[in-house]
mmCIF file of C-alpha atoms and ligand atoms in Angstrom:
data_model
loop_
_atom_site.group_PDB
_atom_site.id
_atom_site.type_symbol
_atom_site.label_atom_id
_atom_site.label_comp_id
_atom_site.label_asym_id
_atom_site.label_seq_id
_atom_site.Cartn_x
_atom_site.Cartn_y
_atom_site.Cartn_z
ATOM 1 C CA MET A 563 -0.018 -0.071 -0.088
ATOM 2 C CA PRO A 564 1.519 3.115 -0.974
ATOM 3 C CA ASN A 565 2.313 5.875 2.078
ATOM 4 C CA ALA A 566 0.794 8.971 1.008
ATOM 5 C CA SER A 567 2.333 10.727 4.107
ATOM 6 C CA SER A 568 5.736 10.032 2.654
ATOM 7 C CA ASN A 569 4.977 11.456 -0.540
ATOM 8 C CA LEU A 570 3.567 14.361 1.266
ATOM 9 C CA LEU A 571 7.247 14.905 2.801
ATOM 10 C CA ASP A 572 9.240 14.114 -0.330
ATOM 11 C CA ASN A 573 7.639 17.244 -2.145
ATOM 12 C CA LEU A 574 8.669 19.073 0.325
ATOM 13 C CA ARG A 575 12.234 17.409 0.026
ATOM 14 C CA ASP A 576 12.161 18.558 -3.472
ATOM 15 C CA ALA A 577 10.656 21.984 -2.937
ATOM 16 C CA LEU A 578 13.538 22.558 -0.110
ATOM 17 C CA ALA A 579 16.318 21.506 -3.067
ATOM 18 C CA ASP A 580 15.092 24.040 -5.053
ATOM 19 C CA VAL A 581 15.474 26.404 -2.560
ATOM 20 C CA ASP A 582 18.883 25.233 -1.633
ATOM 21 C CA ALA A 583 19.873 25.537 -5.422
ATOM 22 C CA GLY A 584 18.963 28.889 -5.523
ATOM 23 C CA SER A 585 20.564 29.956 -2.892
ATOM 24 C CA LEU A 586 17.618 31.084 -1.562
ATOM 25 C CA ARG A 587 17.605 28.719 1.664
ATOM 26 C CA ARG A 588 16.661 31.022 4.566
ATOM 27 C CA ARG A 589 18.592 30.331 7.950
ATOM 28 C CA ARG A 590 18.070 31.330 11.473
ATOM 29 C CA LYS A 591 21.193 32.650 13.092
ATOM 30 C CA LEU A 592 21.062 31.307 16.928
ATOM 31 C CA ALA A 593 21.539 34.293 19.438
ATOM 32 C CA GLU A 594 23.029 33.629 22.791
ATOM 33 C CA SER A 595 22.539 36.903 24.094
ATOM 34 C CA PRO A 596 20.629 39.831 24.244
ATOM 35 C CA CYS A 597 19.590 42.184 21.329
ATOM 36 C CA ALA A 598 23.058 44.668 20.946
ATOM 37 C CA PRO A 599 25.735 46.090 19.331
ATOM 38 C CA VAL A 600 27.841 43.289 20.121
ATOM 39 C CA VAL A 601 25.750 39.651 20.061
ATOM 40 C CA SER A 602 27.020 36.139 21.233
ATOM 41 C CA LEU A 603 26.928 34.154 18.202
ATOM 42 C CA ASN A 604 27.802 30.017 18.072
ATOM 43 C CA GLY A 605 30.007 31.347 21.272
ATOM 44 C CA ARG A 606 31.961 33.990 19.345
ATOM 45 C CA SER A 607 31.423 37.748 19.732
ATOM 46 C CA VAL A 608 29.975 39.625 16.615
ATOM 47 C CA LEU A 609 29.554 43.277 15.843
ATOM 48 C CA ALA A 610 26.122 43.220 14.318
ATOM 49 C CA PHE A 611 23.915 45.588 12.309
ATOM 50 C CA ALA A 612 21.264 43.411 11.474
ATOM 51 C CA SER A 613 17.922 44.725 14.319
ATOM 52 C CA ASN A 614 15.561 47.309 14.326
ATOM 53 C CA ASP A 615 16.312 48.368 17.502
ATOM 54 C CA TYR A 616 16.925 51.805 16.299
ATOM 55 C CA LEU A 617 17.411 53.464 19.481
ATOM 56 C CA GLY A 618 19.233 50.719 21.828
ATOM 57 C CA LEU A 619 16.211 50.225 23.805
ATOM 58 C CA ALA A 620 15.555 46.456 23.683
ATOM 59 C CA ASN A 621 18.148 45.561 26.599
ATOM 60 C CA HIS A 622 17.620 49.039 28.209
ATOM 61 C CA PRO A 623 18.057 48.759 32.131
ATOM 62 C CA GLY A 624 15.189 51.075 32.513
ATOM 63 C CA LEU A 625 12.903 48.831 30.670
ATOM 64 C CA ILE A 626 13.882 45.835 31.872
ATOM 65 C CA GLU A 627 13.098 46.937 35.672
ATOM 66 C CA ALA A 628 9.729 48.241 34.055
ATOM 67 C CA ALA A 629 9.032 44.768 32.813
ATOM 68 C CA ALA A 630 9.726 43.424 36.559
ATOM 69 C CA GLU A 631 7.342 46.026 37.791
ATOM 70 C CA GLY A 632 5.055 45.576 35.256
ATOM 71 C CA ALA A 633 4.987 41.720 35.730
ATOM 72 C CA ARG A 634 4.401 42.567 39.405
ATOM 73 C CA ARG A 635 1.459 45.255 38.983
ATOM 74 C CA TRP A 636 -0.025 43.393 36.330
ATOM 75 C CA GLY A 637 0.549 39.553 35.739
ATOM 76 C CA VAL A 638 2.187 38.424 32.569
ATOM 77 C CA GLY A 639 -0.766 37.230 30.606
ATOM 78 C CA ALA A 640 -3.661 39.328 29.387
ATOM 79 C CA GLY A 641 -5.862 35.619 30.029
ATOM 80 C CA ALA A 642 -8.178 36.646 27.385
ATOM 81 C CA SER A 643 -8.950 38.788 24.378
ATOM 82 C CA HIS A 644 -9.757 42.767 24.989
ATOM 83 C CA LEU A 645 -13.549 42.142 24.210
ATOM 84 C CA VAL A 646 -13.577 39.508 26.441
ATOM 85 C CA SER A 647 -11.733 40.246 29.763
ATOM 86 C CA GLY A 648 -8.122 41.273 28.720
ATOM 87 C CA HIS A 649 -8.546 44.818 28.445
ATOM 88 C CA SER A 650 -7.318 46.426 31.511
ATOM 89 C CA ALA A 651 -6.287 49.734 32.400
ATOM 90 C CA VAL A 652 -2.821 49.845 31.570
ATOM 91 C CA HIS A 653 -3.628 48.937 27.803
ATOM 92 C CA GLU A 654 -6.101 51.682 27.780
ATOM 93 C CA ALA A 655 -3.399 53.872 29.551
ATOM 94 C CA LEU A 656 -1.092 53.138 26.851
ATOM 95 C CA GLU A 657 -3.462 53.902 24.046
ATOM 96 C CA THR A 658 -4.180 57.185 25.681
ATOM 97 C CA GLU A 659 -0.329 58.128 25.755
ATOM 98 C CA LEU A 660 0.236 56.910 22.089
ATOM 99 C CA ALA A 661 -2.721 58.910 20.583
ATOM 100 C CA ARG A 662 -1.226 61.833 22.581
ATOM 101 C CA PHE A 663 1.890 61.163 21.154
ATOM 102 C CA VAL A 664 1.338 61.047 17.678
ATOM 103 C CA GLY A 665 -1.279 63.702 17.868
ATOM 104 C CA CYS A 666 -4.514 61.741 17.367
ATOM 105 C CA GLU A 667 -8.165 61.120 18.440
ATOM 106 C CA ALA A 668 -7.280 57.846 19.621
ATOM 107 C CA SER A 669 -5.492 54.571 18.973
ATOM 108 C CA LEU A 670 -5.748 50.730 19.400
ATOM 109 C CA VAL A 671 -3.178 48.146 20.394
ATOM 110 C CA PHE A 672 -1.934 45.287 18.748
ATOM 111 C CA SER A 673 0.640 42.373 19.225
ATOM 112 C CA THR A 674 2.194 42.914 16.095
ATOM 113 C CA GLY A 675 2.580 44.897 13.384
ATOM 114 C CA TYR A 676 1.962 41.827 11.063
ATOM 115 C CA MET A 677 -1.643 41.657 13.015
ATOM 116 C CA ALA A 678 -2.712 45.528 12.820
ATOM 117 C CA ASN A 679 -1.840 45.494 8.647
ATOM 118 C CA ILE A 680 -4.093 42.395 8.355
ATOM 119 C CA ALA A 681 -6.378 44.177 10.384
ATOM 120 C CA VAL A 682 -6.872 47.566 9.234
ATOM 121 C CA MET A 683 -8.049 46.715 5.524
ATOM 122 C CA PRO A 684 -10.319 43.787 5.909
ATOM 123 C CA ALA A 685 -12.261 46.129 8.326
ATOM 124 C CA LEU A 686 -12.476 49.155 6.019
ATOM 125 C CA LEU A 687 -13.092 47.704 2.518
ATOM 126 C CA GLY A 688 -14.749 44.678 0.774
ATOM 127 C CA ARG A 689 -15.459 43.097 -2.661
ATOM 128 C CA GLY A 690 -15.610 45.622 -5.254
ATOM 129 C CA ASP A 691 -13.412 48.544 -3.386
ATOM 130 C CA GLU A 692 -9.816 49.702 -4.218
ATOM 131 C CA ILE A 693 -6.613 49.578 -2.989
ATOM 132 C CA PHE A 694 -3.688 51.401 -4.063
ATOM 133 C CA ALA A 695 -0.318 50.072 -3.134
ATOM 134 C CA ASP A 696 3.138 51.110 -3.250
ATOM 135 C CA ARG A 697 5.207 47.705 -4.826
ATOM 136 C CA LEU A 698 7.710 47.814 -1.959
ATOM 137 C CA ASN A 699 5.510 47.668 0.469
ATOM 138 C CA HIS A 700 5.640 45.457 3.243
ATOM 139 C CA ALA A 701 4.393 41.723 3.450
ATOM 140 C CA SER A 702 2.016 42.359 6.155
ATOM 141 C CA LEU A 703 0.239 45.150 3.988
ATOM 142 C CA VAL A 704 -0.210 42.886 0.908
ATOM 143 C CA ASP A 705 -1.626 40.369 3.340
ATOM 144 C CA GLY A 706 -3.888 42.792 4.711
ATOM 145 C CA ALA A 707 -5.032 44.067 1.241
ATOM 146 C CA LEU A 708 -5.632 40.605 -0.222
ATOM 147 C CA LEU A 709 -7.650 39.592 3.113
ATOM 148 C CA SER A 710 -10.188 42.758 2.515
ATOM 149 C CA ARG A 711 -10.782 40.910 -0.627
ATOM 150 C CA ALA A 712 -10.888 44.411 -2.587
ATOM 151 C CA THR A 713 -8.903 44.699 -5.624
ATOM 152 C CA MET A 714 -5.572 46.049 -5.434
ATOM 153 C CA HIS A 715 -3.293 47.945 -7.904
ATOM 154 C CA ARG A 716 0.415 48.271 -7.032
ATOM 155 C CA TYR A 717 1.882 51.439 -8.562
ATOM 156 C CA ALA A 718 5.519 51.522 -9.247
ATOM 157 C CA HIS A 719 7.586 52.408 -5.879
ATOM 158 C CA SER A 720 6.794 55.946 -5.059
ATOM 159 C CA ASP A 721 5.558 56.493 -8.802
ATOM 160 C CA MET A 722 3.021 59.830 -7.620
ATOM 161 C CA GLN A 723 2.291 59.712 -11.680
ATOM 162 C CA ALA A 724 1.240 56.009 -11.649
ATOM 163 C CA LEU A 725 -0.846 56.484 -8.517
ATOM 164 C CA ALA A 726 -2.878 59.462 -9.465
ATOM 165 C CA ARG A 727 -3.551 57.828 -12.891
ATOM 166 C CA LEU A 728 -4.696 54.646 -11.062
ATOM 167 C CA LEU A 729 -6.902 57.020 -8.918
ATOM 168 C CA ALA A 730 -8.256 58.535 -12.080
ATOM 169 C CA ALA A 731 -9.401 55.668 -13.767
ATOM 170 C CA SER A 732 -10.891 53.951 -10.322
ATOM 171 C CA GLN A 733 -14.669 53.579 -10.265
ATOM 172 C CA ALA A 734 -14.460 52.295 -6.718
ATOM 173 C CA ARG A 735 -16.777 53.615 -4.184
ATOM 174 C CA ARG A 736 -13.938 53.025 -1.592
ATOM 175 C CA LYS A 737 -10.470 53.710 -1.705
ATOM 176 C CA LEU A 738 -8.066 53.287 0.331
ATOM 177 C CA ILE A 739 -4.010 53.980 -0.516
ATOM 178 C CA VAL A 740 -1.381 52.343 1.447
ATOM 179 C CA SER A 741 2.375 52.584 1.556
ATOM 180 C CA ASP A 742 5.294 52.020 4.255
ATOM 181 C CA ALA A 743 6.552 55.413 5.146
ATOM 182 C CA VAL A 744 10.233 54.079 5.717
ATOM 183 C CA PHE A 745 10.390 51.545 3.088
ATOM 184 C CA SER A 746 11.678 48.696 5.284
ATOM 185 C CA MET A 747 14.093 47.052 2.750
ATOM 186 C CA ASP A 748 15.464 50.318 1.486
ATOM 187 C CA GLY A 749 15.515 52.717 3.965
ATOM 188 C CA ASP A 750 14.280 55.907 1.818
ATOM 189 C CA ILE A 751 11.048 57.886 2.839
ATOM 190 C CA ALA A 752 7.430 57.835 1.119
ATOM 191 C CA PRO A 753 6.336 60.865 -0.885
ATOM 192 C CA LEU A 754 4.079 61.554 2.199
ATOM 193 C CA ALA A 755 2.382 64.860 1.482
ATOM 194 C CA GLU A 756 1.842 64.191 -2.389
ATOM 195 C CA LEU A 757 0.147 60.616 -1.229
ATOM 196 C CA LEU A 758 -2.218 62.661 1.367
ATOM 197 C CA ALA A 759 -2.826 65.241 -1.476
ATOM 198 C CA LEU A 760 -3.669 62.534 -3.891
ATOM 199 C CA ALA A 761 -5.641 60.792 -1.235
ATOM 200 C CA GLU A 762 -7.675 63.890 -0.365
ATOM 201 C CA HIS A 763 -8.389 64.960 -4.530
ATOM 202 C CA TYR A 764 -9.509 61.338 -5.066
ATOM 203 C CA ASP A 765 -11.438 61.074 -1.344
ATOM 204 C CA ALA A 766 -9.504 58.152 -0.338
ATOM 205 C CA TRP A 767 -8.107 56.572 2.848
ATOM 206 C CA LEU A 768 -4.650 56.765 3.529
ATOM 207 C CA LEU A 769 -3.030 54.357 5.425
ATOM 208 C CA ILE A 770 0.569 54.663 6.783
ATOM 209 C CA ASP A 771 2.816 52.162 7.844
ATOM 210 C CA ASP A 772 5.387 53.764 10.022
ATOM 211 C CA ALA A 773 7.176 50.801 11.435
ATOM 212 C CA HIS A 774 10.945 52.558 10.891
ATOM 213 C CA GLY A 775 9.847 56.228 11.291
ATOM 214 C CA PHE A 776 8.102 55.817 14.690
ATOM 215 C CA GLY A 777 10.046 56.786 17.180
ATOM 216 C CA VAL A 778 13.294 57.949 15.352
ATOM 217 C CA LEU A 779 11.965 60.214 12.844
ATOM 218 C CA GLY A 780 10.180 63.817 12.980
ATOM 219 C CA PRO A 781 10.323 65.785 16.531
ATOM 220 C CA GLN A 782 10.537 63.394 19.812
ATOM 221 C CA GLY A 783 10.587 60.817 17.470
ATOM 222 C CA ARG A 784 7.004 61.063 17.068
ATOM 223 C CA GLY A 785 7.261 59.763 13.305
ATOM 224 C CA SER A 786 7.702 60.217 9.573
ATOM 225 C CA LEU A 787 3.972 62.002 9.245
ATOM 226 C CA ALA A 788 5.088 64.582 12.128
ATOM 227 C CA GLU A 789 8.263 65.173 10.536
ATOM 228 C CA ALA A 790 6.425 65.977 7.135
ATOM 229 C CA ASN A 791 3.749 68.160 9.369
ATOM 230 C CA LEU A 792 1.047 66.363 8.006
ATOM 231 C CA ARG A 793 -2.294 65.590 9.724
ATOM 232 C CA SER A 794 -5.878 64.538 8.160
ATOM 233 C CA GLU A 795 -8.909 62.823 9.311
ATOM 234 C CA ARG A 796 -8.660 60.116 6.324
ATOM 235 C CA ILE A 797 -4.795 59.123 7.499
ATOM 236 C CA ILE A 798 -4.643 55.923 9.241
ATOM 237 C CA LEU A 799 -1.121 55.563 11.270
ATOM 238 C CA MET A 800 0.288 52.008 11.692
ATOM 239 C CA GLY A 801 3.424 52.013 14.151
ATOM 240 C CA THR A 802 5.225 49.240 15.235
ATOM 241 C CA LEU A 803 6.500 48.774 18.755
ATOM 242 C CA GLY A 804 9.185 45.999 18.138
ATOM 243 C CA LYS A 805 11.486 48.589 16.509
ATOM 244 C CA ALA A 806 12.526 51.608 18.135
ATOM 245 C CA ALA A 807 10.352 51.097 21.029
ATOM 246 C CA GLY A 808 12.311 47.973 21.574
ATOM 247 C CA VAL A 809 9.644 45.975 22.734
ATOM 248 C CA SER A 810 7.147 44.370 20.688
ATOM 249 C CA GLY A 811 3.407 45.234 19.478
ATOM 250 C CA ALA A 812 2.155 47.717 16.940
ATOM 251 C CA PHE A 813 -0.809 50.281 17.264
ATOM 252 C CA VAL A 814 -3.145 51.816 14.948
ATOM 253 C CA ALA A 815 -4.070 55.341 15.682
ATOM 254 C CA GLY A 816 -6.524 57.996 13.627
ATOM 255 C CA SER A 817 -9.872 59.545 14.444
ATOM 256 C CA GLN A 818 -11.872 57.962 17.435
ATOM 257 C CA VAL A 819 -14.730 56.842 15.296
ATOM 258 C CA LEU A 820 -11.706 55.207 13.319
ATOM 259 C CA ILE A 821 -10.599 53.081 16.110
ATOM 260 C CA ASP A 822 -14.532 52.792 17.273
ATOM 261 C CA TRP A 823 -15.550 50.930 14.107
ATOM 262 C CA LEU A 824 -12.025 48.698 13.947
ATOM 263 C CA VAL A 825 -12.956 47.612 17.529
ATOM 264 C CA GLN A 826 -16.043 46.148 16.117
ATOM 265 C CA LYS A 827 -14.535 44.685 12.915
ATOM 266 C CA SER A 828 -11.590 44.166 12.606
ATOM 267 C CA ARG A 829 -10.979 40.407 13.148
ATOM 268 C CA ALA A 830 -6.960 40.360 14.223
ATOM 269 C CA TYR A 831 -8.155 42.428 16.886
ATOM 270 C CA ILE A 832 -11.198 40.507 17.905
ATOM 271 C CA PHE A 833 -9.809 37.319 17.585
ATOM 272 C CA THR A 834 -6.747 37.156 19.984
ATOM 273 C CA THR A 835 -5.489 37.024 23.328
ATOM 274 C CA ALA A 836 -4.649 40.903 24.297
ATOM 275 C CA MET A 837 -1.179 42.325 24.362
ATOM 276 C CA SER A 838 0.571 41.135 27.442
ATOM 277 C CA PRO A 839 -0.058 43.878 30.211
ATOM 278 C CA MET A 840 3.143 43.510 31.348
ATOM 279 C CA LEU A 841 4.219 44.383 27.866
ATOM 280 C CA ALA A 842 1.845 47.067 27.665
ATOM 281 C CA HIS A 843 3.516 48.744 31.311
ATOM 282 C CA VAL A 844 6.944 48.334 29.626
ATOM 283 C CA LEU A 845 5.753 50.693 26.646
ATOM 284 C CA LEU A 846 4.653 53.002 28.461
ATOM 285 C CA SER A 847 8.294 53.327 30.020
ATOM 286 C CA SER A 848 9.570 52.974 26.367
ATOM 287 C CA LEU A 849 7.533 55.700 25.133
ATOM 288 C CA GLU A 850 8.611 57.998 27.418
ATOM 289 C CA LEU A 851 12.305 57.287 27.040
ATOM 290 C CA ILE A 852 11.645 57.878 22.874
ATOM 291 C CA GLU A 853 9.822 61.361 23.708
ATOM 292 C CA ASN A 854 12.873 62.437 25.861
ATOM 293 C CA ALA A 855 15.617 60.569 23.355
ATOM 294 C CA ASP A 856 16.986 63.698 20.888
ATOM 295 C CA ASP A 857 20.848 63.154 21.800
ATOM 296 C CA ARG A 858 20.179 59.162 20.933
ATOM 297 C CA ARG A 859 18.409 60.475 17.474
ATOM 298 C CA GLN A 860 21.078 63.017 17.177
ATOM 299 C CA HIS A 861 23.775 60.350 17.705
ATOM 300 C CA LEU A 862 22.624 57.597 15.358
ATOM 301 C CA ARG A 863 21.960 60.311 12.518
ATOM 302 C CA GLY A 864 25.952 60.827 12.951
ATOM 303 C CA LEU A 865 26.541 57.237 12.406
ATOM 304 C CA VAL A 866 24.409 57.578 9.245
ATOM 305 C CA THR A 867 26.417 60.302 7.861
ATOM 306 C CA ARG A 868 29.479 58.323 8.895
ATOM 307 C CA PHE A 869 28.519 55.313 7.563
ATOM 308 C CA ARG A 870 27.484 56.843 3.770
ATOM 309 C CA GLU A 871 30.948 59.096 4.211
ATOM 310 C CA GLY A 872 32.914 56.168 4.721
ATOM 311 C CA MET A 873 31.409 54.102 1.886
ATOM 312 C CA ALA A 874 32.251 57.208 -1.334
ATOM 313 C CA MET A 875 34.067 54.393 -2.648
ATOM 314 C CA HIS A 876 30.933 52.219 -3.453
ATOM 315 C CA ALA A 877 28.318 54.574 -3.466
ATOM 316 C CA GLN A 878 26.771 52.812 -6.322
ATOM 317 C CA CYS A 879 25.819 50.136 -3.767
ATOM 318 C CA LEU A 880 23.971 52.510 -1.661
ATOM 319 C CA LEU A 881 20.206 53.860 -2.229
ATOM 320 C CA PRO A 882 19.022 57.059 -1.460
ATOM 321 C CA SER A 883 18.468 56.729 2.202
ATOM 322 C CA ARG A 884 18.866 58.659 5.227
ATOM 323 C CA THR A 885 17.656 56.507 7.666
ATOM 324 C CA ALA A 886 19.256 54.436 9.556
ATOM 325 C CA ILE A 887 18.133 51.533 7.231
ATOM 326 C CA GLN A 888 21.045 51.284 4.623
ATOM 327 C CA PRO A 889 21.082 48.883 2.065
ATOM 328 C CA VAL A 890 23.890 47.205 0.226
ATOM 329 C CA VAL A 891 22.817 46.577 -3.110
ATOM 330 C CA ILE A 892 24.903 43.511 -4.847
ATOM 331 C CA GLY A 893 22.457 42.132 -7.155
ATOM 332 C CA ASP A 894 23.243 38.414 -7.163
ATOM 333 C CA ASN A 895 21.980 36.290 -4.246
ATOM 334 C CA THR A 896 25.126 33.974 -4.195
ATOM 335 C CA ASN A 897 27.358 36.774 -4.175
ATOM 336 C CA THR A 898 25.001 38.369 -1.665
ATOM 337 C CA VAL A 899 25.199 35.429 0.793
ATOM 338 C CA ASN A 900 29.317 35.095 0.219
ATOM 339 C CA ILE A 901 29.900 38.468 1.253
ATOM 340 C CA ALA A 902 27.681 38.137 4.449
ATOM 341 C CA ALA A 903 29.176 34.974 5.076
ATOM 342 C CA ALA A 904 32.743 36.516 4.680
ATOM 343 C CA LEU A 905 31.660 39.573 7.086
ATOM 344 C CA LEU A 906 30.820 37.059 9.174
ATOM 345 C CA GLU A 907 34.311 35.506 9.328
ATOM 346 C CA ARG A 908 35.245 38.956 10.464
ATOM 347 C CA ASP A 909 32.906 39.147 13.047
ATOM 348 C CA ILE A 910 30.289 41.267 11.268
ATOM 349 C CA TRP A 911 26.686 40.256 10.961
ATOM 350 C CA VAL A 912 24.858 41.948 8.473
ATOM 351 C CA PRO A 913 21.738 40.149 6.879
ATOM 352 C CA ALA A 914 21.784 39.096 3.570
ATOM 353 C CA ILE A 915 18.183 40.038 2.010
ATOM 354 C CA ARG A 916 17.443 37.889 -0.988
ATOM 355 C CA PRO A 917 14.051 37.400 -3.465
ATOM 356 C CA PRO A 918 10.947 37.115 -2.220
ATOM 357 C CA THR A 919 11.435 39.947 0.098
ATOM 358 C CA VAL A 920 13.078 42.075 -2.152
ATOM 359 C CA PRO A 921 12.777 42.194 -6.318
ATOM 360 C CA VAL A 922 14.830 39.486 -8.096
ATOM 361 C CA GLY A 923 18.305 40.775 -8.949
ATOM 362 C CA SER A 924 18.538 43.270 -6.108
ATOM 363 C CA ALA A 925 20.061 40.997 -3.267
ATOM 364 C CA ARG A 926 21.497 42.998 -0.794
ATOM 365 C CA LEU A 927 22.986 43.402 2.447
ATOM 366 C CA ARG A 928 20.599 45.051 4.440
ATOM 367 C CA ILE A 929 22.567 47.288 7.378
ATOM 368 C CA SER A 930 20.219 49.110 10.090
ATOM 369 C CA LEU A 931 22.236 51.319 12.569
ATOM 370 C CA SER A 932 21.095 51.846 15.975
ATOM 371 C CA ALA A 933 22.016 54.713 18.539
ATOM 372 C CA ALA A 934 23.395 52.072 20.456
ATOM 373 C CA HIS A 935 26.197 51.312 17.874
ATOM 374 C CA THR A 936 29.688 53.833 18.200
ATOM 375 C CA GLN A 937 31.212 55.610 15.408
ATOM 376 C CA ALA A 938 34.469 53.324 16.181
ATOM 377 C CA GLN A 939 32.223 50.190 15.606
ATOM 378 C CA VAL A 940 30.621 51.700 12.003
ATOM 379 C CA ASP A 941 34.367 52.652 11.020
ATOM 380 C CA GLN A 942 34.706 48.473 11.622
ATOM 381 C CA LEU A 943 31.727 47.930 9.494
ATOM 382 C CA VAL A 944 33.250 50.165 6.792
ATOM 383 C CA SER A 945 36.679 48.984 6.482
ATOM 384 C CA SER A 946 35.671 45.047 6.662
ATOM 385 C CA LEU A 947 32.795 45.996 3.759
ATOM 386 C CA ALA A 948 34.808 48.427 1.619
ATOM 387 C CA SER A 949 37.362 45.373 1.629
ATOM 388 C CA GLU A 950 34.803 42.343 0.923
ATOM 389 C CA LEU A 951 33.294 44.491 -1.796
ATOM 390 C CA ASP A 952 36.560 45.273 -3.351
ATOM 391 C CA ALA A 953 37.237 41.425 -3.132
ATOM 392 C CA ALA A 954 33.786 40.356 -4.494
ATOM 393 C CA PRO A 955 34.062 40.388 -8.266
ATOM 394 C CA ALA A 956 36.925 37.773 -8.331
ATOM 395 C CA ARG A 957 34.870 35.611 -5.749
ATOM 396 C CA PRO A 958 33.119 32.542 -7.538
ATOM 397 C CA GLY A 959 30.236 31.954 -7.618
HETATM 398 C C1 PLP B 917 8.296 44.235 10.991
HETATM 399 C C2 PLP B 917 7.334 45.849 10.006
HETATM 400 C C3 PLP B 917 5.454 45.289 10.137
HETATM 401 C C4 PLP B 917 5.640 44.279 11.016
HETATM 402 O O1 PLP B 917 5.582 44.217 12.497
HETATM 403 P P1 PLP B 917 5.698 43.132 13.707
HETATM 404 O O2 PLP B 917 5.778 43.906 14.833
HETATM 405 O O3 PLP B 917 7.478 43.225 13.438
HETATM 406 O O4 PLP B 917 4.902 42.506 13.164
HETATM 407 C C5 PLP B 917 5.322 46.125 9.476
HETATM 408 N N1 PLP B 917 5.429 46.620 8.546
HETATM 409 C C6 PLP B 917 6.779 47.085 8.727
HETATM 410 C C7 PLP B 917 6.949 48.041 6.970
HETATM 411 C C8 PLP B 917 7.756 46.308 8.671
HETATM 412 O O5 PLP B 917 9.423 46.701 8.748
#
């Protein structure tokens, strides 16, 4: 009798072999220490440019203390979803503080940014509606759009003329424009003012994912929209709390009526256990640190400048980014993986990012800088990177 289950497994083995053949196998590196500029990896100390801990808060002593305090005050688990019995005063306080911080009427806290992004679009749109999405948007925004069952149009990266043409041709009753504020694999910033102008002209919602701007950009780190000085009732702001905020979670902010509606209709909000109240307590402290972290943000900007100046001889590999995300585009998957491996030999950890995370032929090293890095550490990165890039064309593969 044929063994059906072994057939299923054989199919997976074949598919994994194809992944290997394309240099596309993703492997998790096992860190043996907290998120910090120097990480223990396989018993070795490596200098890491791999996290999104832009302000260096993930391992901050004050937040570790707040976690212990939060656990004593609130326990570790919420016990249920927000609408059943999991919504506590500390969640409510966090939502109030987040809304105040970003200058919106109200906010709603989610356990992850992925969940926030799959929550919003299905609550606002359905079949017959249309979504207009930047081609380089984060995967969670693509998934949220697909879940909504609205028709999704993807426009070329930051191409406002293409977006305007799509909007002009749309007959949909309800429209939503969606974009990363800071593009996660490129580091450039969306044309936010133009996006809002188009949203106003065509009466569309504007959903902005500020995962990489929240805490880093704008006055006191209030984010990309604050930096661009943009406000509107049609803006839906999503921010994450696992990057600059150093913890985990996310929020959606906007008008009170929008948030009221999301509480009624967002399946990814309703049918999941509330964020740990301990983490909500930590996030209140994190928000305070963010608000008072101008020195960290200034140091980070200095590191960005230092990195780009240091890489002047290899400027053709850099992208037009002024943010902490500084990709070095190699192109070929195998070369990219080889250079990342060679850097690791030099005790420098930089992730190789390949398709489908980035378009085919644009594999890259995704360098992310943190306020926790020193100038000397950035200099070490630059010199190692420069010598590996100089050696790269001769590398077999
Ligand atoms: C990281 C990220 C997310 C997902 O946030 P998580 O809290 O990690 O789930 C969403 N959007 C963008 C642009 C991101 O970079």
